[in-house]
Coordinates of C-alpha atoms in Angstrom, one line a residue:
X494 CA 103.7 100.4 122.5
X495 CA 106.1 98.0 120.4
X496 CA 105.1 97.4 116.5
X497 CA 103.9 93.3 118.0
X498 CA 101.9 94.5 120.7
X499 CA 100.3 97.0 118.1
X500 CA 99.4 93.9 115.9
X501 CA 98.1 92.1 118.4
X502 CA 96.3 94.8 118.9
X503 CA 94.8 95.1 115.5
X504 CA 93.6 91.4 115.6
X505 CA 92.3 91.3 119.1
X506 CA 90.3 94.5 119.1
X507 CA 88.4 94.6 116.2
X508 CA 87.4 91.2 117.5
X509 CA 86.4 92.1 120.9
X510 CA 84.5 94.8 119.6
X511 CA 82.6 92.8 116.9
X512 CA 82.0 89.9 119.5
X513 CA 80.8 93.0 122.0
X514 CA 78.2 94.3 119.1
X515 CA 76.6 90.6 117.9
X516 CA 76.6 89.4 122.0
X517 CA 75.0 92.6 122.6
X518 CA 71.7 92.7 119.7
X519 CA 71.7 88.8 120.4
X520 CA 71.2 89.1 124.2
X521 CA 68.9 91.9 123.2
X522 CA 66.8 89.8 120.6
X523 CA 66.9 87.2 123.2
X524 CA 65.0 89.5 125.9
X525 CA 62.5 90.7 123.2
X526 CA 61.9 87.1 122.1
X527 CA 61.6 85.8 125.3
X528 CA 58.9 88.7 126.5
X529 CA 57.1 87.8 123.4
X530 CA 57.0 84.2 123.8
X531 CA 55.8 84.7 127.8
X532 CA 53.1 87.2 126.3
X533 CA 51.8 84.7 123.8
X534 CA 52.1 81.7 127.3
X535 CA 50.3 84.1 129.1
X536 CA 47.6 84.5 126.7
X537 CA 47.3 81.1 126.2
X538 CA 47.5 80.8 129.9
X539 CA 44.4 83.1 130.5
X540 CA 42.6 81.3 127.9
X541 CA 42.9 78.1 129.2
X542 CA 41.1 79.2 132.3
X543 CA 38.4 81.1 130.5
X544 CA 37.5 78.0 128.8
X545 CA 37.6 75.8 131.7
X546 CA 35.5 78.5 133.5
X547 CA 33.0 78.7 131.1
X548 CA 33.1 74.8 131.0
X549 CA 32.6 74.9 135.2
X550 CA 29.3 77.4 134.7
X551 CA 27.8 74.7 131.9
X552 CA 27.9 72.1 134.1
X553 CA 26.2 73.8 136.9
X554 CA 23.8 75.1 134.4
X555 CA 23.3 71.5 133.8
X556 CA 22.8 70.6 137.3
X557 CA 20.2 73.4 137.7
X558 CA 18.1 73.6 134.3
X559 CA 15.9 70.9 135.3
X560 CA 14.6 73.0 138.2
X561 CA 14.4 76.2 136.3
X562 CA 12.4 74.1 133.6
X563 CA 10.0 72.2 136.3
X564 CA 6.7 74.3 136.1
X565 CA 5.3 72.4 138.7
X566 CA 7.6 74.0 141.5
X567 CA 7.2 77.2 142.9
X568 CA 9.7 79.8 142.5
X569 CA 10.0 79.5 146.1
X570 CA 10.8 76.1 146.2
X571 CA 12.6 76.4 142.8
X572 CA 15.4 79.3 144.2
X573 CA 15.8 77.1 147.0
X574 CA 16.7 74.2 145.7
X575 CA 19.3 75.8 143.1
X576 CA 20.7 77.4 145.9
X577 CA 21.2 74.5 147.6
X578 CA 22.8 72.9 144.6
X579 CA 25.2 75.8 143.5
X580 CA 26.1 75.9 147.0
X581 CA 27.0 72.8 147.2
X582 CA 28.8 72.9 143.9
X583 CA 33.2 72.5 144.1
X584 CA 35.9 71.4 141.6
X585 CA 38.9 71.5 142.2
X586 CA 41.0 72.7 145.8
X587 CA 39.3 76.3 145.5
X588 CA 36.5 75.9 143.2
X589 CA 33.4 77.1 143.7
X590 CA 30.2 79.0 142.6
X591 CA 28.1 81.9 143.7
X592 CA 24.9 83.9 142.7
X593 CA 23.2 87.3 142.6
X594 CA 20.1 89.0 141.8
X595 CA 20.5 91.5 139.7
X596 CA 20.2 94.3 141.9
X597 CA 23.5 93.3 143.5
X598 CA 22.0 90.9 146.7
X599 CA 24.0 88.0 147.6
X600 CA 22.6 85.0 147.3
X601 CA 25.4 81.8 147.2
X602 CA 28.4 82.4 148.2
X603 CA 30.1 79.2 150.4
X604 CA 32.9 80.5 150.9
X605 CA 32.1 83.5 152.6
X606 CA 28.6 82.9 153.8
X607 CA 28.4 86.6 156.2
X608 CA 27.5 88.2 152.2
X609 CA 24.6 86.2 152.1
X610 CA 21.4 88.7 151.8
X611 CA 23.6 91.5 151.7
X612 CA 23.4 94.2 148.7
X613 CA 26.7 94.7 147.4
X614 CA 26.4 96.8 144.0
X615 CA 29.0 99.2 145.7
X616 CA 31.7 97.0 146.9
X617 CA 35.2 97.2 145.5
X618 CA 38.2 95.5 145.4
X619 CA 41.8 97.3 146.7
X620 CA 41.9 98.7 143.3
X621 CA 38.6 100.2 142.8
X622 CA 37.0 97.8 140.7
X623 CA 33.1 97.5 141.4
X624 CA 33.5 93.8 140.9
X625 CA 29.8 92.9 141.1
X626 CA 28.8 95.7 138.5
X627 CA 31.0 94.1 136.2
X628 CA 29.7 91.0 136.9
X629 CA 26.4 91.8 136.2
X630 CA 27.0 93.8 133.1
X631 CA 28.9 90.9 132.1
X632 CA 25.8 88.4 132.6
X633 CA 23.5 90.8 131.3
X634 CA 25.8 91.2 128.0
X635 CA 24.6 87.1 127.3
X636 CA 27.2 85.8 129.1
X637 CA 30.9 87.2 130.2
X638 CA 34.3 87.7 131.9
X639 CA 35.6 89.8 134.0
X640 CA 38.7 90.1 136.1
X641 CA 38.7 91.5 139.7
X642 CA 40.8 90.8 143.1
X643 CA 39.1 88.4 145.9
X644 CA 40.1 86.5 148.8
X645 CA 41.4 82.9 148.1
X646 CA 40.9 80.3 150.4
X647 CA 41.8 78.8 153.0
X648 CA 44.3 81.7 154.0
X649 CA 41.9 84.2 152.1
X650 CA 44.3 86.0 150.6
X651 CA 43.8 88.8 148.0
X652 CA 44.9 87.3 144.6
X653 CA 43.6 88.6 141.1
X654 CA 40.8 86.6 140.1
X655 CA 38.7 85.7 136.9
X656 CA 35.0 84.9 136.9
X657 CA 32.6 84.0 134.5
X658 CA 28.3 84.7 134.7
X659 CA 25.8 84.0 133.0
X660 CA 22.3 85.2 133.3
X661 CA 18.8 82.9 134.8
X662 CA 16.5 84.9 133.1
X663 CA 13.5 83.3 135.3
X664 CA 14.3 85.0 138.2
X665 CA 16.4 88.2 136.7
X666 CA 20.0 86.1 138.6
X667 CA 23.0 85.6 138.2
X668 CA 25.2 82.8 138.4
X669 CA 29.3 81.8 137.5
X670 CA 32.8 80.9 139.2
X671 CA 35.8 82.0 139.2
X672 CA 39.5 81.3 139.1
X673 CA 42.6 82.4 141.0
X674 CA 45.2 83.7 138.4
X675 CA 48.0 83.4 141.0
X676 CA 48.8 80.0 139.7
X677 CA 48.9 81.6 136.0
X678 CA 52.2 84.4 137.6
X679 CA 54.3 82.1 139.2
X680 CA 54.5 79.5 136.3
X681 CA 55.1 82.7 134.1
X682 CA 57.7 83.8 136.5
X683 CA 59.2 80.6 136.9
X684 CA 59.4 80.4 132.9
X685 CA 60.7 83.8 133.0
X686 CA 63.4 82.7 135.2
X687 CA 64.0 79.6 133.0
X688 CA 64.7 82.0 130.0
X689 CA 67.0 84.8 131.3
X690 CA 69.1 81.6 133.2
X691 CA 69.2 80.5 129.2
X692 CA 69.6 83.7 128.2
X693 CA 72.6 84.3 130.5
X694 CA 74.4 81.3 130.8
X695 CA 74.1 81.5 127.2
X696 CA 75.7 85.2 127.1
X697 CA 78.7 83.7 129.8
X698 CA 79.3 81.3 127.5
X699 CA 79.5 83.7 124.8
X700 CA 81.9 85.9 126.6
X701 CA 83.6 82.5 127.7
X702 CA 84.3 81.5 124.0
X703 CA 85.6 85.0 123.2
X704 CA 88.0 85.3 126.1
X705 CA 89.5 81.5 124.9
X706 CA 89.7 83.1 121.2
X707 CA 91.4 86.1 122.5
X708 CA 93.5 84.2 124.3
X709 CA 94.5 81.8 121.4
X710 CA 94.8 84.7 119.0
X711 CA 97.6 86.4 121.2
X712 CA 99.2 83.4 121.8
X713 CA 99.4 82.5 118.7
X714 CA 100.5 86.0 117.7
X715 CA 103.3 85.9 120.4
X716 CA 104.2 82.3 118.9
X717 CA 104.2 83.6 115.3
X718 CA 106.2 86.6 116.3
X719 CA 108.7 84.8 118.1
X720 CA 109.3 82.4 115.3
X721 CA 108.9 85.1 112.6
X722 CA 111.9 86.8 115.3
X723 CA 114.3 83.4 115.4
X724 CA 113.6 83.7 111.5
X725 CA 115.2 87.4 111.5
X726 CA 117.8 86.8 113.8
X727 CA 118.6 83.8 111.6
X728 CA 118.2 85.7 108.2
X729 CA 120.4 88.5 110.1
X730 CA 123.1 86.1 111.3
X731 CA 123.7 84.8 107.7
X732 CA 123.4 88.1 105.9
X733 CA 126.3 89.3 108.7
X734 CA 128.3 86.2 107.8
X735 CA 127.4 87.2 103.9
X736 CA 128.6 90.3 104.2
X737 CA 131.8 89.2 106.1
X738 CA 132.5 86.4 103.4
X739 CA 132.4 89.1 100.9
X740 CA 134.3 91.5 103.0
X741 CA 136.9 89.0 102.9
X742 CA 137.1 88.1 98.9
X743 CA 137.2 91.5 98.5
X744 CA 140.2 92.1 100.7
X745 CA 141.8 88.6 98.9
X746 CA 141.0 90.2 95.5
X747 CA 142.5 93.2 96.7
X748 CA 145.9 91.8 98.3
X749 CA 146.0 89.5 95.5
X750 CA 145.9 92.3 92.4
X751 CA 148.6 94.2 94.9
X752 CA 150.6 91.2 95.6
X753 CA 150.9 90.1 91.7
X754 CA 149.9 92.7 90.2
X755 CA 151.7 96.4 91.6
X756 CA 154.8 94.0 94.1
X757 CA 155.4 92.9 90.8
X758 CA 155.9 96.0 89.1
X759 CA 157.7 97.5 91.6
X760 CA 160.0 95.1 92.5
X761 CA 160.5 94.7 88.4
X762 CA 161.1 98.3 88.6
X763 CA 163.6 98.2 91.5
X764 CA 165.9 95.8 89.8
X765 CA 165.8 98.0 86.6
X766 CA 166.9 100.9 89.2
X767 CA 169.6 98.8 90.9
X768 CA 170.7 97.3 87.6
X769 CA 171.0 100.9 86.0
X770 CA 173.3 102.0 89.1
X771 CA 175.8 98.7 88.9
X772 CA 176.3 99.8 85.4
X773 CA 177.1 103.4 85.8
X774 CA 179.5 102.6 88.7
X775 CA 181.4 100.2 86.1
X776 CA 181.2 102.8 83.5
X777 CA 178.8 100.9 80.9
X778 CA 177.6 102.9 78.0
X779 CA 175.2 105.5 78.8
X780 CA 173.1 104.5 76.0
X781 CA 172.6 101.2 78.0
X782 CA 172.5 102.4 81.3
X783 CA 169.7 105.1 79.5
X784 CA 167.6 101.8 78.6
X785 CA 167.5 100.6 81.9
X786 CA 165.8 103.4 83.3
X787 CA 163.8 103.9 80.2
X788 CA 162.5 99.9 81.3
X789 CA 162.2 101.2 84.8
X790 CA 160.3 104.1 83.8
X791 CA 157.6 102.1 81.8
X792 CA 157.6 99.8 84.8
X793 CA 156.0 102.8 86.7
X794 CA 153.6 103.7 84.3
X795 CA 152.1 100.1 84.9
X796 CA 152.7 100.4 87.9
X797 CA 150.3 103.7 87.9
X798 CA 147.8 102.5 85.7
X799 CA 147.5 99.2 87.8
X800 CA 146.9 101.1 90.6
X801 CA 144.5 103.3 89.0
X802 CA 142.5 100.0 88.2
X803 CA 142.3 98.9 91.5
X804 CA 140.8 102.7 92.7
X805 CA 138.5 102.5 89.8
X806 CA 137.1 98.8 91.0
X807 CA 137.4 99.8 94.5
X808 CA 134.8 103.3 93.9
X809 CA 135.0 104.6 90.4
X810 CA 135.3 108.0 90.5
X811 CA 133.2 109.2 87.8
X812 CA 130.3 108.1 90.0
X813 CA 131.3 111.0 92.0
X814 CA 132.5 113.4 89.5
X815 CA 129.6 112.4 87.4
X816 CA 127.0 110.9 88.4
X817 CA 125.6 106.9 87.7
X818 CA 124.2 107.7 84.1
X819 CA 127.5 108.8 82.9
X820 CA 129.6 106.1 84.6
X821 CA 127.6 103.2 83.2
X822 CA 127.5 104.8 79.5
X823 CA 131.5 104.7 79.8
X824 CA 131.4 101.3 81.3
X825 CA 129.0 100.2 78.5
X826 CA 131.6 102.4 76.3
X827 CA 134.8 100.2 76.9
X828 CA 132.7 96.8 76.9
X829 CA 131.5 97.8 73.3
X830 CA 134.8 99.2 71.9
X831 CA 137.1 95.6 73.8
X832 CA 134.3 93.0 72.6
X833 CA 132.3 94.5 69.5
X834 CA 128.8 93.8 71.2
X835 CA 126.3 95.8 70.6
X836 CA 124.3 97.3 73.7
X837 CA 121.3 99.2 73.7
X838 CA 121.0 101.4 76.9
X839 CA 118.5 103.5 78.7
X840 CA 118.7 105.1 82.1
X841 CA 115.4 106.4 83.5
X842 CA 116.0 108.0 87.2
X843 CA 114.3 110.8 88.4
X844 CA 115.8 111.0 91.5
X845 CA 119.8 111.2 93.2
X846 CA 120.0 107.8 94.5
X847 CA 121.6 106.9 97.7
X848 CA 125.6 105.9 97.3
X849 CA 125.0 102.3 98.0
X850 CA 122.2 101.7 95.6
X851 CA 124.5 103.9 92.7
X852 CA 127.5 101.4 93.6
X853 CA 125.3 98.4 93.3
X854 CA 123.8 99.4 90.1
X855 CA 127.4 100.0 88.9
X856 CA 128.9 96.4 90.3
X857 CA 125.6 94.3 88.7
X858 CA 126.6 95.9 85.6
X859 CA 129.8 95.3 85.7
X860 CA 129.6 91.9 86.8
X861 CA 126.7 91.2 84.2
X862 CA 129.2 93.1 81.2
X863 CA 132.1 91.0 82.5
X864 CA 130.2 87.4 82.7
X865 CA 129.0 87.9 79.4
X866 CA 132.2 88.5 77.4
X867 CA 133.5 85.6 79.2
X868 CA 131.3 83.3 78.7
X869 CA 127.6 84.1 77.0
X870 CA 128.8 84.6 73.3
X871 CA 126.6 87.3 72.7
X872 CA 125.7 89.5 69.8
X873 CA 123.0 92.2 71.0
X874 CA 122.6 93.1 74.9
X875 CA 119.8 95.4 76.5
X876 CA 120.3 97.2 79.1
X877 CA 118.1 99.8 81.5
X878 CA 117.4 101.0 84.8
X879 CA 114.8 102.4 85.9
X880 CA 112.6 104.4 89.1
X881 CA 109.4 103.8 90.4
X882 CA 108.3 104.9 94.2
X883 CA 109.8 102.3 95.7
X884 CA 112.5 100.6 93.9
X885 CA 115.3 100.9 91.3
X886 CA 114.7 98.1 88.7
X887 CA 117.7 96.8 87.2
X888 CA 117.5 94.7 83.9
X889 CA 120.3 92.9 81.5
X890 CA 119.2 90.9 79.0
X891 CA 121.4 88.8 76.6
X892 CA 121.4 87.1 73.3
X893 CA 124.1 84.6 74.3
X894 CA 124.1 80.9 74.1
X895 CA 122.7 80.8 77.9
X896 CA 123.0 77.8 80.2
X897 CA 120.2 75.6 81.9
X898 CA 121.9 73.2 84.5
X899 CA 120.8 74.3 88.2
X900 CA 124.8 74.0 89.4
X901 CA 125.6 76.9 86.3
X902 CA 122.8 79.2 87.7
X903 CA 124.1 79.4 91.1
X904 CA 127.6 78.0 91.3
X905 CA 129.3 81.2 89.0
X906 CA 131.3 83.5 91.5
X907 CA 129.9 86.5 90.0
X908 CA 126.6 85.4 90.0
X909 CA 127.2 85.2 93.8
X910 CA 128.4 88.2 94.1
X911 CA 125.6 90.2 92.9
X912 CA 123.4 88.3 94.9
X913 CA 125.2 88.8 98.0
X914 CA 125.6 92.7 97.1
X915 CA 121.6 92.8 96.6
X916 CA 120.6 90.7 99.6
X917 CA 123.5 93.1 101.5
X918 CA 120.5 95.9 100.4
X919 CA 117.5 94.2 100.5
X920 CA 117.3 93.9 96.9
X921 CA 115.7 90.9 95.2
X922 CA 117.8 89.1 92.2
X923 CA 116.3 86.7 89.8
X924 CA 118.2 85.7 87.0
X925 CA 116.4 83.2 84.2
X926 CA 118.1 81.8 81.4
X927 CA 117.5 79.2 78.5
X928 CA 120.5 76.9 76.5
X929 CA 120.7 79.1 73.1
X930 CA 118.0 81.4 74.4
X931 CA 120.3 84.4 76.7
X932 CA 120.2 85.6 79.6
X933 CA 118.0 88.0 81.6
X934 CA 119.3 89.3 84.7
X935 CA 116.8 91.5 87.0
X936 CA 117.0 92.9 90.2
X937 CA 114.9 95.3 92.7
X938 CA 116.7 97.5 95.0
X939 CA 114.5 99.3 97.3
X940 CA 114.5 103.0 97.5
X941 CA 114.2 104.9 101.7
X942 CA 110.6 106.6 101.9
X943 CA 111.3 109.7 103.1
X944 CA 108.3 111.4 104.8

C-alpha cells in the first residue's frame, strides 16, 4: 500500500468507524425510545377503554336503578325487566352488555343467547383463564376489571377482551361490558411500523451521508495529493534546473580561474623557456640567460600555488585529513590574520556528518567570511555550528554596516549561492539584516535518521 492510499486511509477509517459507533447507540436509543413511547401509547390505550367501559356500565346502571329502586315491583317482575333492558342495551358496532348471578348462571348475554340459564363458573378461555370467576371477584371487589379472550362478533372470532362489572346487590348479580382490544394491537403495530420506517430510513440516510463524506474525503485527498504531486514535480524540476545552473557557474568559475589564471602562467612560463633557449643559442651571458629561467621558475611556483587554490575551492583537503572543526578554524584562521576581524567561534557536533552537509557547512562559511570582507565593514563576527537530532544549525552573525533594500538581500551572487547549495540539501536559509545594524545569516541542514 502506497504512503497516499495509507493517508487516505487514516482519514477515512477512523471516520467510518466513529460514524459506525454513533449510527450504532443512535439506532439503538432509537429502538429503546420507540418501545418506551409504544409502552406509555399502550397504556394510555388500555386506559382509554377502561374509562369508556366503566362510563358504558354507569349508563346502564342508569337505565336500570329506577327498577332496582321501585319497591312496588316484584323481584320477579323487577329481574325481568332489567333483563330486558341490558339486553337490549348496544353502543357502538360490538357493544354490548351481559349479567350473572353470582353463582356463575347466565342470565344476558345477546350475543350468544345458547348461555342463557347455563352455570358457567368453570368455563375457560384458550388460555385457561376462568373468565367468569374473575368477573365475579372483580364485581364482588366493589367494582372491577379484568381481561380474558371471547368471541367477537359478527365473525366470532377469539380476540383478547376487557370487561368491566359491577355488583346489584338486590339480587346478589352481576352486570358490565366489555371491549375488544384487537383494535388497541393493530394501531400499536401500525405505530410500530411507523417508527422503525423512521428509525430506518433515518439510519439509510445516515449511512447515505457517510458514504457521500467518504467519498468527498477521498476525492478530495486524491485532488490534494495530486496537486501537492504537480507541486513536487514542479519544486523538483526547478531544484534540477538549480542544481544545473550551479553546475554550470561552477564549471565557468573553474575554466575561467584555468583560462586566466594557470594558461596564463604557463604560457608566461613558456616564453621565459623559449626566450632562455634563443639566448643560449646566440651565446648571451649566462648570467642573463640564468634569470630567465630563474623568471620561469617563479612562474611555476604560481603556477603550483594557483593550482593548489583551485583543489582547495574545489574539496579542501583538510576536511578529509582533518575533519570540519579543524578546517573552519583554519578558514576562520586566514580571514582573521588577511582582514584583522575579530571572530569568535564555536563548533558543537557530536556526531561525523555526512560529506555533503561537512562541504556545505564549509562553502556557507566561506561565502559568509568572503561577503563580509568585501562588503560588510565589520569589526566583531560570531560564528557556531551546532547538532540537534535532526539538523545542523548554521549561524553567522555580523557587526557590519548591513543593507535593507529587498534587491541587496537577494540579488548578491553569493547569497545565491548558499541558497542554492542549501535548497540542493533541503536545508532552509534565512538571512535578516538591518542598515548599521549586521548581518545574521542562519541556516538548517537536515541530518538522515538512521533507524
Amino acid at each position: 500500500m502506497g504512503l497516499k492510499s495509507k493517508i487516505i486511509l487514516l482519514a477515512v477509517a477512523p471516520l467510518i468507524v466513529a460514524t459506525a459507533i454513533i449510527t450504532y447507540l443512535g439506532f439503538q436509543s432509537a429502538r429503546d425510545l420507540a418501545s418506551q413511547e409504544l409502552s406509555i401509547y399502550e397504556f394510555n390505550l388500555v386506559n382509554a377503554k377502561k374509562l369508556a367501559l366503566k362510563n358504558h356500565v354507569n349508563i346502564a346502571m342508569s337505565a336500570i336503578r329506577p327498577i332496582l329502586e321501585d319497591t312496588a315491583l316484584s323481584d320477579v317482575e323487577a329481574q325481568t325487566q332489567v333483563k330486558k333492558i341490558l339486553a337490549g342495551l348496544s353502543y357502538e358496532d360490538d357493544g354490548y352488555f351481559f349479567a350473572y348471578e353470582m353463582t356463575g348462571v347466565n342470565l344476558v348475554h345477546p350475543t350468544q343467547p345458547d348461555f342463557v340459564g347455563k352455570n358457567l363458573w368453570d368455563f375457560q378461555d384458550r388460555t385457561g383463564n376462568y373468565l367468569i370467576q374473575g368477573l365475579i371477584r372483580a364485581a364482588q371487589a366493589g367494582g372491577g376489571y379484568h381481561r380474558y379472550i371471547w368471541e367477537k362478533p359478527p365473525q366470532m372470532k377469539q380476540e383478547d377482551k376487557l370487561g368491566y362489572v359491577e355488583a346489584i346487590n338486590r339480587w346478589n348479580w352481576i352486570m358490565g361490558t366489555g371491549l375488544y382490544l384487537d383494535d388497541i394491537y393493530a394501531e400499536l403495530a401500525k405505530t410500530k411500523a411507523i417508527m422503525n420506517d423512521n428509525i430506518e430510513r433515518s439510519f439509510f440516510t445516515v449511512i447515505a451521508v457517510v458514504v457521500v463524506t467518504v467519498v468527498l474525503v477521498i476525492l478530495l485527498g486524491l485532488a490534494i495529493n495530486l496537486h501537492e504531486h504537480k507541486l513536487a514535480d514542479s519544486r523538483l524540476k526547478e531544484l534540477a534546473q538549480r542544481f544545473m545552473r550551479f553546475q554550470v557557474n561552477e564549471r565557468r568559475g573553474f575554466s575561467r580561474e584555468l583560462h586566466d589564471g594557470i594558461n596564463q602562467l604557463l604560457v608566461s612560463c613558456k616564453f621565459r623557456i623559449e626566450l632562455a633557449g634563443n639566448k643560449l643559442k646566440r651565446d648571451h651571458d649566462k648570467d642573463v640567460i640564468h634569470q630567465e629561467l630563474i623568471k620561469a621558475g617563479e612562474l611555476m611556483n604560481q603556477t603550483i600555488s594557483e593550482v593548489r587554490q583551485i583543489s582547495h575551492n574545489l574539496r579542501p583537503t583538510l576536511l578529509d585529513d582533518l575533519g570540519l572543526d579543524t578546517a573552519l578554524k583554519a578558514l576562520i584562521d586566514q580571514f582573521m590574520e588577511r582582514t584583522g576581524v575579530q571572530v569568535t567561534y564555536r563548533f558543537e557536533v557530536s556526531s561525523t556528518l555526512p560529506d555533503e552537509i561537512e562541504m556545505t557547512v564549509y562553502r556557507l562559511t566561506q561565502e559568509s567570511l568572503t561577503n563580509i570582507e568585501k562588503h560588510a565593514q565589520a569589526k566583531h563576527i560570531s560564528l557556531q555550528v551546532t547538532q540537534s537530532y535532526r539538523h545542523v544549525e548554521f549561524e553567522c552573525l555580523d557587526d557590519g554596516k548591513g543593507f535593507s533594500h529587498k534587491s541587496e538581500l537577494t540579488a548578491g551572487i553569493g547569497l545565491i549561492n548558499m541558497r542554492e547549495r542549501l535548497e540542493l540539501i533541503g536545508g532552509d536559509f534565512m538571512l535578516e539584516s538591518q542598515r548599521g545594524k549586521g548581518t545574521k545569516i542562519h541556516a538548517l541542514l537536515p541530518l538522515e535518521q538512521r533507524a
